Short mmCIF file of C-alpha atoms in Angstrom, two decimals:
data_model
loop_
_atom_site.label_atom_id
_atom_site.label_comp_id
_atom_site.label_asym_id
_atom_site.label_seq_id
_atom_site.Cartn_x
_atom_site.Cartn_y
_atom_site.Cartn_z
CA UNK F 1 43.38 -84.65 -44.97
CA UNK F 2 43.97 -81.39 -46.19
CA UNK F 3 41.69 -79.15 -47.97
CA UNK F 4 43.18 -79.79 -51.23
CA UNK F 5 42.74 -83.19 -50.89
CA UNK F 6 39.06 -83.23 -49.78
CA UNK F 7 38.31 -81.02 -52.82
CA UNK F 8 39.84 -83.61 -55.51
CA UNK F 9 38.11 -86.38 -53.70
CA UNK F 10 34.69 -84.38 -53.63
CA UNK F 11 34.63 -82.78 -57.45
CA UNK F 12 35.56 -86.32 -58.61
CA UNK F 13 32.05 -87.45 -57.53
CA UNK F 14 30.15 -84.96 -59.17
CA UNK F 15 29.51 -87.00 -62.53
CA UNK F 16 27.65 -89.35 -60.36
CA UNK F 17 23.88 -87.85 -60.10
CA UNK F 18 22.12 -89.58 -57.05
CA UNK F 19 18.46 -88.60 -56.21
CA UNK F 20 18.18 -89.08 -52.35
CA UNK F 21 20.59 -89.64 -49.93
CA UNK F 22 22.32 -93.35 -49.64
CA UNK F 23 25.08 -95.31 -47.64
CA UNK F 24 28.00 -94.56 -49.45
CA UNK F 25 28.70 -98.06 -49.05
CA UNK F 26 25.68 -98.89 -51.13
CA UNK F 27 26.86 -96.77 -53.72
CA UNK F 28 30.14 -97.57 -53.82
CA UNK F 29 31.90 -94.65 -53.56
CA UNK F 30 35.78 -95.70 -53.43
CA UNK F 31 37.19 -92.33 -53.56
CA UNK F 32 35.38 -91.40 -49.99
CA UNK F 33 37.77 -90.24 -47.51
CA UNK F 34 37.38 -91.55 -44.24
CA UNK F 35 35.17 -89.87 -41.71
CA UNK F 36 33.70 -88.44 -44.79
CA UNK F 37 29.78 -89.05 -45.89
CA UNK F 38 28.51 -87.91 -49.48
CA UNK F 39 24.82 -87.41 -50.27
CA UNK F 40 22.97 -85.95 -53.23
CA UNK F 41 20.57 -83.81 -52.28
CA UNK F 42 17.52 -81.65 -54.46
CA UNK F 43 15.83 -78.25 -53.85
CA UNK F 44 13.65 -76.29 -55.74
CA UNK F 45 12.51 -74.22 -53.09
CA UNK F 46 15.63 -71.33 -53.80
CA UNK F 47 14.16 -67.82 -54.85
CA UNK F 48 14.16 -66.99 -58.18
CA UNK F 49 13.66 -62.71 -58.95
CA UNK F 50 12.32 -62.17 -62.53
CA UNK F 51 11.91 -58.39 -64.07
CA UNK F 52 10.55 -56.86 -67.25
CA UNK F 53 13.78 -54.93 -68.79
CA UNK F 54 13.12 -52.80 -71.70
CA UNK F 55 16.73 -53.08 -73.34
CA UNK F 56 18.10 -50.66 -76.04
CA UNK F 57 17.12 -50.33 -79.41
CA UNK F 58 17.01 -53.63 -81.34
CA UNK F 59 18.81 -53.47 -84.78
CA UNK F 60 16.56 -54.21 -87.59
CA UNK F 61 18.21 -53.62 -90.97
CA UNK F 62 19.34 -55.96 -93.63
CA UNK F 63 16.75 -58.26 -92.70
CA UNK F 64 15.59 -61.26 -95.08
CA UNK F 65 12.48 -60.64 -93.23
CA UNK F 66 9.86 -57.76 -94.21
CA UNK F 67 8.13 -57.41 -91.28
CA UNK F 68 4.46 -55.47 -91.85
CA UNK F 69 0.94 -55.57 -90.24
CA UNK F 70 -0.69 -54.19 -87.09
CA UNK F 71 -2.34 -56.60 -84.29
CA UNK F 72 -3.95 -55.84 -80.77
CA UNK F 73 -2.34 -58.14 -78.45
CA UNK F 74 -4.42 -58.81 -75.54
CA UNK F 75 -1.46 -59.00 -73.13
CA UNK F 76 1.30 -56.40 -74.37
CA UNK F 77 -0.79 -54.01 -76.54
CA UNK F 78 -1.06 -52.91 -80.08
CA UNK F 79 2.17 -54.09 -82.14
CA UNK F 80 2.81 -51.88 -85.39
CA UNK F 81 5.59 -52.98 -87.87
CA UNK F 82 6.50 -51.22 -91.04
CA UNK F 83 8.84 -52.38 -93.47
CA UNK F 84 10.91 -49.61 -95.48
CA UNK F 85 13.07 -51.47 -98.63
CA UNK F 86 15.52 -50.24 -101.36
CA UNK F 87 14.37 -51.31 -105.04
CA UNK F 88 17.04 -52.50 -107.20
CA UNK F 89 18.23 -53.59 -110.79
CA UNK F 90 18.57 -57.68 -111.22
CA UNK F 91 21.97 -58.55 -110.49
CA UNK F 92 22.57 -59.00 -114.12
CA UNK F 93 22.17 -55.22 -114.95
CA UNK F 94 24.30 -52.29 -114.14
CA UNK F 95 21.55 -50.76 -116.45
CA UNK F 96 18.01 -50.74 -116.97
CA UNK F 97 18.03 -52.92 -120.56
CA UNK F 98 14.47 -52.92 -121.48
CA UNK F 99 14.45 -52.22 -125.27
CA UNK F 100 13.09 -49.21 -127.32
CA UNK F 101 9.58 -48.16 -128.12
CA UNK F 102 8.07 -49.37 -124.39
CA UNK F 103 4.39 -49.80 -123.76
CA UNK F 104 3.64 -49.99 -120.31
CA UNK F 105 1.25 -53.18 -118.88
CA UNK F 106 1.43 -53.99 -115.53
CA UNK F 107 3.52 -53.56 -112.32
CA UNK F 108 2.49 -56.46 -109.69
CA UNK F 109 4.43 -56.78 -106.24
CA UNK F 110 4.73 -60.62 -105.30
CA UNK F 111 5.56 -61.39 -101.79
CA UNK F 112 6.53 -65.13 -100.68
CA UNK F 113 5.98 -65.12 -96.75
CA UNK F 114 6.68 -67.81 -94.40
CA UNK F 115 5.68 -66.10 -91.18
CA UNK F 116 2.97 -64.60 -89.10
CA UNK F 117 2.11 -63.60 -85.69
CA UNK F 118 -1.17 -62.54 -83.74
CA UNK F 119 -4.65 -62.66 -85.19
CA UNK F 120 -4.51 -64.66 -87.84
CA UNK F 121 -7.82 -65.63 -89.65
CA UNK F 122 -8.87 -62.05 -89.56
CA UNK F 123 -8.86 -59.58 -92.89
CA UNK F 124 -6.46 -57.04 -92.65
CA UNK F 125 -4.76 -54.72 -95.08
CA UNK F 126 -1.11 -54.19 -96.93
CA UNK F 127 -0.24 -50.98 -97.92
CA UNK F 128 2.34 -50.01 -100.22
CA UNK F 129 3.61 -46.46 -100.06
CA UNK F 130 6.80 -44.61 -102.08
CA UNK F 131 9.34 -43.67 -99.87
CA UNK F 132 10.25 -39.94 -100.10
CA UNK F 133 13.49 -39.95 -98.40
CA UNK F 134 16.29 -42.95 -99.48
CA UNK F 135 17.86 -45.74 -97.10
CA UNK F 136 21.50 -43.84 -96.72
CA UNK F 137 22.75 -45.99 -93.12
CA UNK F 138 24.19 -48.55 -92.95
CA UNK F 139 22.70 -49.41 -89.17
CA UNK F 140 18.99 -48.93 -88.71
CA UNK F 141 16.96 -49.85 -85.58
CA UNK F 142 13.35 -50.78 -84.39
CA UNK F 143 12.42 -47.20 -83.70
CA UNK F 144 13.82 -45.77 -87.16
CA UNK F 145 11.52 -44.69 -89.66
CA UNK F 146 11.48 -42.75 -93.21
CA UNK F 147 9.04 -40.38 -94.62
CA UNK F 148 6.65 -41.57 -97.19
CA UNK F 149 3.62 -40.35 -99.53
CA UNK F 150 0.36 -40.70 -97.96
CA UNK F 151 -0.78 -41.73 -101.06
CA UNK F 152 -0.38 -45.66 -101.28
CA UNK F 153 0.77 -46.87 -104.81
CA UNK F 154 -1.05 -50.13 -104.00
CA UNK F 155 -2.76 -52.02 -101.67
CA UNK F 156 -4.28 -55.39 -101.05
CA UNK F 157 -7.17 -56.77 -98.43
CA UNK F 158 -6.31 -60.56 -96.97
CA UNK F 159 -6.53 -62.95 -94.55
CA UNK F 160 -3.14 -64.25 -93.32
CA UNK F 161 -2.37 -67.64 -93.27
CA UNK F 162 1.02 -69.23 -93.85
CA UNK F 163 -0.77 -71.97 -95.84
CA UNK F 164 -1.00 -69.18 -98.06
CA UNK F 165 2.65 -68.48 -98.62
CA UNK F 166 2.14 -65.86 -101.92
CA UNK F 167 0.51 -62.55 -101.82
CA UNK F 168 0.02 -60.50 -105.53
CA UNK F 169 -1.38 -57.13 -105.87
CA UNK F 170 -1.14 -54.76 -108.70
CA UNK F 171 0.34 -51.28 -108.43
CA UNK F 172 -0.15 -48.16 -110.05
CA UNK F 173 0.33 -47.34 -113.60
CA UNK F 174 2.08 -44.23 -112.41
CA UNK F 175 4.59 -46.14 -110.62
CA UNK F 176 4.88 -48.64 -113.39
CA UNK F 177 5.48 -45.82 -115.65
CA UNK F 178 7.69 -44.43 -113.67
CA UNK F 179 9.94 -47.04 -113.62
CA UNK F 180 9.89 -48.09 -116.91
CA UNK F 181 11.03 -44.16 -117.50
CA UNK F 182 14.73 -45.63 -116.39
CA UNK F 183 15.37 -47.71 -119.09
CA UNK F 184 18.89 -47.31 -120.31
CA UNK F 185 19.92 -45.96 -117.07
CA UNK F 186 22.55 -46.62 -114.88
CA UNK F 187 21.24 -48.25 -111.32
CA UNK F 188 23.10 -45.13 -109.35
CA UNK F 189 20.65 -42.53 -111.28
CA UNK F 190 17.67 -45.08 -110.30
CA UNK F 191 18.57 -44.95 -106.50
CA UNK F 192 19.05 -41.18 -107.10
CA UNK F 193 15.65 -40.31 -108.16
CA UNK F 194 13.57 -43.91 -107.10
CA UNK F 195 14.29 -44.25 -103.17
CA UNK F 196 11.99 -47.35 -102.29
CA UNK F 197 8.58 -48.63 -101.12
CA UNK F 198 7.20 -48.70 -97.51
CA UNK F 199 5.03 -51.74 -96.59
CA UNK F 200 2.38 -51.41 -93.75
CA UNK F 201 -0.48 -52.71 -92.54
CA UNK F 202 -4.00 -50.34 -92.03
CA UNK F 203 -3.96 -48.28 -89.19
CA UNK F 204 -7.10 -49.69 -87.71
CA UNK F 205 -6.02 -53.16 -88.21
CA UNK F 206 -6.05 -55.78 -85.87
CA UNK F 207 -4.90 -58.69 -87.66
CA UNK F 208 -1.32 -60.30 -87.88
CA UNK F 209 2.17 -59.27 -88.28
CA UNK F 210 3.47 -60.87 -91.65
CA UNK F 211 6.98 -61.38 -92.72
CA UNK F 212 7.56 -61.56 -96.53
CA UNK F 213 10.90 -63.14 -97.20
CA UNK F 214 14.31 -62.87 -99.58
CA UNK F 215 16.52 -65.63 -99.04
CA UNK F 216 18.94 -68.00 -100.94
CA UNK F 217 16.11 -70.20 -100.79
CA UNK F 218 13.20 -68.19 -101.55
CA UNK F 219 13.59 -65.32 -104.38
CA UNK F 220 9.88 -65.23 -105.34
CA UNK F 221 9.60 -61.90 -103.57
CA UNK F 222 9.86 -59.44 -106.29
CA UNK F 223 8.41 -56.28 -108.13
CA UNK F 224 7.29 -57.95 -111.37
CA UNK F 225 7.18 -55.00 -114.44
CA UNK F 226 4.98 -56.17 -117.48
CA UNK F 227 5.64 -54.65 -120.45
CA UNK F 228 5.88 -54.71 -124.54
CA UNK F 229 8.71 -53.23 -126.71
CA UNK F 230 9.17 -52.87 -130.52
CA UNK F 231 11.70 -55.90 -130.78
CA UNK F 232 8.67 -58.21 -130.12
CA UNK F 233 4.80 -58.32 -129.66
CA UNK F 234 5.07 -60.63 -126.95
CA UNK F 235 4.72 -59.40 -123.43
CA UNK F 236 8.02 -59.20 -121.57
CA UNK F 237 8.74 -59.10 -117.57
CA UNK F 238 11.50 -57.70 -115.69
CA UNK F 239 11.87 -58.15 -112.11
CA UNK F 240 13.35 -55.51 -109.94
CA UNK F 241 14.83 -56.90 -106.67
CA UNK F 242 13.97 -56.16 -103.19
CA UNK F 243 17.02 -57.57 -101.15
CA UNK F 244 19.06 -54.55 -100.80
CA UNK F 245 18.78 -52.18 -98.31
CA UNK F 246 16.03 -52.79 -95.91
CA UNK F 247 15.17 -52.16 -91.88
CA UNK F 248 11.97 -52.87 -90.23
CA UNK F 249 10.34 -49.90 -88.08
CA UNK F 250 8.66 -51.99 -84.89
CA UNK F 251 6.59 -49.98 -82.50
CA UNK F 252 4.80 -51.53 -79.40
CA UNK F 253 1.89 -49.52 -77.63
CA UNK F 254 2.47 -51.05 -74.29
CA UNK F 255 -0.81 -50.45 -71.72
CA UNK F 256 -1.40 -50.92 -68.00
CA UNK F 257 1.90 -51.69 -65.75
CA UNK F 258 3.95 -52.12 -68.82
CA UNK F 259 2.79 -48.31 -70.19
CA UNK F 260 5.79 -47.33 -67.57
CA UNK F 261 8.45 -48.97 -69.75
CA UNK F 262 9.39 -46.21 -72.20
CA UNK F 263 12.99 -45.59 -71.73
CA UNK F 264 15.95 -48.31 -72.41
CA UNK F 265 16.87 -50.04 -69.03
CA UNK F 266 13.67 -49.34 -67.53
CA UNK F 267 12.51 -52.40 -65.12
CA UNK F 268 9.50 -53.97 -63.86
CA UNK F 269 9.78 -56.09 -60.90
CA UNK F 270 7.30 -58.97 -61.30
CA UNK F 271 6.36 -58.42 -57.91
CA UNK F 272 4.81 -54.62 -59.20
CA UNK F 273 3.18 -56.71 -62.52
CA UNK F 274 0.98 -59.33 -61.07
CA UNK F 275 3.72 -61.61 -60.91
CA UNK F 276 4.11 -61.93 -64.49
CA UNK F 277 7.19 -61.00 -66.75
CA UNK F 278 7.39 -60.62 -70.24
CA UNK F 279 9.53 -61.24 -73.30
CA UNK F 280 8.86 -59.87 -76.50
CA UNK F 281 11.19 -60.04 -79.71
CA UNK F 282 11.71 -57.14 -82.06
CA UNK F 283 10.89 -54.45 -79.23
CA UNK F 284 13.49 -55.20 -76.81
CA UNK F 285 11.23 -56.43 -73.78
CA UNK F 286 13.43 -59.18 -71.67
CA UNK F 287 13.04 -61.05 -68.85
CA UNK F 288 15.97 -60.87 -66.27
CA UNK F 289 16.38 -63.59 -64.21
CA UNK F 290 18.32 -63.86 -60.48
CA UNK F 291 19.11 -66.08 -58.20
CA UNK F 292 19.66 -64.17 -54.69
CA UNK F 293 19.45 -66.95 -52.20
CA UNK F 294 21.92 -69.21 -53.75
CA UNK F 295 24.52 -68.76 -51.46
CA UNK F 296 22.32 -70.22 -48.88
CA UNK F 297 23.44 -73.64 -50.47
CA UNK F 298 26.95 -73.14 -49.30
CA UNK F 299 25.69 -72.31 -45.70
CA UNK F 300 25.04 -76.13 -45.67
CA UNK F 301 28.92 -77.09 -45.86
CA UNK F 302 31.22 -78.23 -48.55
CA UNK F 303 28.42 -78.55 -51.59
CA UNK F 304 29.14 -78.78 -55.58
CA UNK F 305 26.44 -78.49 -58.21
CA UNK F 306 25.35 -82.04 -59.98
CA UNK F 307 22.67 -80.77 -61.89
CA UNK F 308 20.79 -76.97 -61.88
CA UNK F 309 17.85 -76.76 -64.29
CA UNK F 310 15.62 -73.40 -64.80
CA UNK F 311 12.29 -74.23 -65.59
CA UNK F 312 9.67 -72.06 -67.62
CA UNK F 313 6.40 -72.35 -68.20
CA UNK F 314 4.25 -70.08 -70.25
CA UNK F 315 1.55 -68.55 -68.08
CA UNK F 316 -2.14 -70.16 -68.54
CA UNK F 317 -4.39 -68.03 -70.75
CA UNK F 318 -1.84 -65.99 -72.35
CA UNK F 319 -1.00 -68.38 -75.25
CA UNK F 320 -3.96 -66.84 -77.74
CA UNK F 321 -4.68 -67.27 -81.67
CA UNK F 322 -1.31 -67.36 -83.39
CA UNK F 323 0.49 -66.01 -80.50
CA UNK F 324 1.90 -69.40 -79.70
CA UNK F 325 5.18 -69.89 -77.19
CA UNK F 326 8.68 -69.32 -79.16
CA UNK F 327 9.94 -72.72 -80.56
CA UNK F 328 13.60 -71.59 -78.85
CA UNK F 329 14.52 -69.44 -76.20
CA UNK F 330 18.35 -68.82 -74.72
CA UNK F 331 20.08 -67.12 -72.08
CA UNK F 332 22.11 -63.77 -72.59
CA UNK F 333 24.29 -62.24 -69.81
CA UNK F 334 23.74 -59.13 -68.16
CA UNK F 335 25.72 -56.22 -66.40
CA UNK F 336 24.84 -54.09 -63.39
CA UNK F 337 22.94 -51.76 -65.49
CA UNK F 338 20.54 -54.02 -67.26
CA UNK F 339 22.38 -53.82 -70.31
CA UNK F 340 23.19 -56.87 -72.61
CA UNK F 341 27.03 -58.12 -71.43
CA UNK F 342 28.83 -57.73 -75.02
CA UNK F 343 31.98 -57.17 -76.78
CA UNK F 344 31.94 -57.32 -80.13
CA UNK F 345 28.20 -59.18 -80.58
CA UNK F 346 25.91 -60.19 -77.47
CA UNK F 347 27.40 -62.78 -75.10
CA UNK F 348 25.34 -65.59 -74.55
CA UNK F 349 25.51 -68.37 -71.85
CA UNK F 350 27.28 -71.09 -73.61
CA UNK F 351 26.16 -74.47 -73.69
CA UNK F 352 27.18 -76.70 -70.59
CA UNK F 353 30.00 -78.49 -71.13
CA UNK F 354 30.88 -76.83 -74.33
CA UNK F 355 32.59 -73.57 -73.18
CA UNK F 356 35.62 -73.72 -75.26
CA UNK F 357 33.68 -73.64 -78.51
CA UNK F 358 31.23 -71.25 -77.51
CA UNK F 359 27.62 -73.05 -78.46
CA UNK F 360 24.43 -70.59 -77.29
CA UNK F 361 22.55 -72.30 -74.70
CA UNK F 362 19.23 -73.09 -75.71
CA UNK F 363 16.01 -74.42 -74.56
CA UNK F 364 13.56 -75.74 -77.08
CA UNK F 365 9.48 -75.30 -75.92
CA UNK F 366 8.28 -78.90 -75.05
CA UNK F 367 4.65 -78.91 -76.17
CA UNK F 368 3.87 -82.20 -73.99
CA UNK F 369 5.33 -80.79 -70.50
CA UNK F 370 4.58 -77.17 -71.88
CA UNK F 371 7.79 -75.86 -70.57
CA UNK F 372 11.50 -74.84 -71.54
CA UNK F 373 14.34 -76.27 -69.54
CA UNK F 374 17.94 -74.94 -69.71
CA UNK F 375 20.80 -76.57 -67.97
CA UNK F 376 22.82 -74.11 -65.83
CA UNK F 377 25.05 -76.06 -63.89
CA UNK F 378 28.18 -74.28 -64.53
CA UNK F 379 26.34 -70.65 -63.81
CA UNK F 380 25.05 -71.58 -60.72
CA UNK F 381 28.77 -73.04 -59.39
CA UNK F 382 30.06 -69.68 -60.51
CA UNK F 383 27.36 -67.89 -58.69
CA UNK F 384 28.38 -69.94 -55.62
CA UNK F 385 32.35 -69.50 -56.27
CA UNK F 386 33.13 -66.31 -58.35
CA UNK F 387 29.93 -63.86 -57.37
CA UNK F 388 31.42 -61.20 -59.01
CA UNK F 389 31.62 -62.90 -62.27
CA UNK F 390 27.87 -62.40 -63.32
CA UNK F 391 24.75 -60.18 -62.30
CA UNK F 392 22.02 -62.31 -63.65
CA UNK F 393 20.67 -63.81 -66.54
CA UNK F 394 18.61 -62.12 -69.84
CA UNK F 395 15.98 -64.50 -71.09
CA UNK F 396 15.05 -63.78 -74.40
CA UNK F 397 14.62 -65.16 -78.36
CA UNK F 398 17.87 -66.59 -79.81
CA UNK F 399 20.05 -63.75 -81.77
CA UNK F 400 20.43 -64.02 -85.68
CA UNK F 401 24.16 -63.82 -84.89
CA UNK F 402 23.61 -67.56 -83.91
CA UNK F 403 23.02 -68.45 -87.24
CA UNK F 404 26.79 -67.77 -88.19
CA UNK F 405 27.18 -70.25 -85.02
CA UNK F 406 25.39 -72.76 -86.89
CA UNK F 407 27.13 -72.36 -90.10
CA UNK F 408 30.37 -72.62 -88.34
CA UNK F 409 29.58 -75.75 -86.12
CA UNK F 410 29.95 -78.56 -88.13
CA UNK F 411 26.52 -79.48 -87.61
CA UNK F 412 27.17 -79.84 -83.41
CA UNK F 413 24.57 -76.91 -83.08
CA UNK F 414 21.51 -76.01 -84.84
CA UNK F 415 18.10 -74.13 -84.55
CA UNK F 416 14.78 -75.26 -85.74
CA UNK F 417 13.46 -74.51 -89.39
CA UNK F 418 10.62 -72.07 -87.81
CA UNK F 419 13.04 -70.22 -85.19
CA UNK F 420 11.80 -66.97 -85.06
CA UNK F 421 15.13 -64.51 -83.92
CA UNK F 422 15.01 -61.60 -81.53
CA UNK F 423 15.87 -58.86 -84.72
CA UNK F 424 13.28 -60.56 -87.00
CA UNK F 425 10.24 -61.33 -85.27
CA UNK F 426 7.39 -59.85 -82.75
CA UNK F 427 7.18 -63.17 -80.86
CA UNK F 428 6.28 -62.69 -77.04
CA UNK F 429 5.71 -64.66 -73.90
CA UNK F 430 4.74 -64.46 -70.97
CA UNK F 431 6.35 -66.08 -67.48
CA UNK F 432 5.04 -66.28 -64.06
CA UNK F 433 7.46 -65.24 -61.16
CA UNK F 434 8.59 -67.77 -58.57
CA UNK F 435 5.35 -67.05 -56.38
CA UNK F 436 3.24 -67.59 -59.70
CA UNK F 437 -0.39 -69.54 -58.22
CA UNK F 438 0.12 -71.78 -61.16
CA UNK F 439 2.88 -71.16 -63.40
CA UNK F 440 5.94 -70.20 -61.28
CA UNK F 441 9.77 -70.43 -62.91
CA UNK F 442 11.98 -72.97 -61.26
CA UNK F 443 15.21 -73.34 -60.11
CA UNK F 444 16.07 -76.99 -59.59
CA UNK F 445 19.25 -77.99 -58.12
CA UNK F 446 20.41 -81.46 -57.25
CA UNK F 447 23.85 -81.16 -55.60
CA UNK F 448 26.07 -83.15 -53.81
CA UNK F 449 27.08 -82.53 -49.83
CA UNK F 450 30.23 -83.68 -47.97
CA UNK F 451 29.67 -84.21 -44.16
CA UNK F 452 32.50 -84.62 -42.19
CA UNK F 453 31.92 -86.58 -39.26
#
């Protein structure tokens, strides 16, 4: 039988999932060529190399989440987040229409939040400062920041807990009177004189990073002005919106072996880090995964992949307090230079069997097994027969671009409601290498072997 016919007959059998070698007559292989034996074998002994990579800067602008706070992670060092945001008129006003003969009562910042990460249950601070420069650019990154006045215009001491989903604190009368002085003026005049606000935690806090949110379903995050005017003795309110230009500054003060990750694309092999690698959203830490000896499989003969699974478990002892494992992980493509493979957007590894529509390959955290499991059949097949097509995988959190994919997928792709995104959170994960004593990463491969006789 010529090679082409052998390959056709061989791949026609790959839809069968067998977990041990069997006599072909016992499993009914009608397409079995004469003088050929088929067996399905299993291995999880192939090498998996893991490396922590500090990828390039993370875009954090135009986020519905305002990250603010400071916590000291026992694994990854001190994480600090500050949010810089523009204040604007309500959507119905081109000018600030408050009436005449105004009397200021109070100014209250109301923050509706649904995310916290770090040392929840600890008293911490939140400070509001007035910006001294405006948000001019369309794109901002996690390393960007703007100058602000040293004296805060408001502060709040609180305990982070998403069960308490609203924070309210009064801002200074001086700021309130400044905002009220724009009555009758255009929004352009307002922007030219009032640059916005910065939201941040205390400089010595060891609490949590929280994220006040503005979405279509959550519009409670506002700056509310209380006042009187000559038209009525009743108190009136005006709500300034916070859904204009914004970005998050996210900084990590890494210690120990991770302190060497300073510049984009710096790499730390797990072998040099206690057989550990790391993932952290917001600051650009990803784990690169490679399979250096995968070609040992084809040394066995004519083989094809029935099923390949990448199994990842958080390292015992690294899940502390609110630093829980991310509910979802995903895989991205990498280049030889440790950069994310991209065209107009980050190129993710597609879901198995769904290559034409480009549905991302995600893995949900299984809280019972305490693992993430990715199906990577096609990827491993490509490594065997198209080795130039890939240079490894990046493991990280989903990108916000997945929201657009979900919206356009006709309900065939979705993410959990509590999904933290790579650009909008500081969630982290500690992963054991292939040689880790208790929580090793594993590549499980079920493959069909054609044995000529």
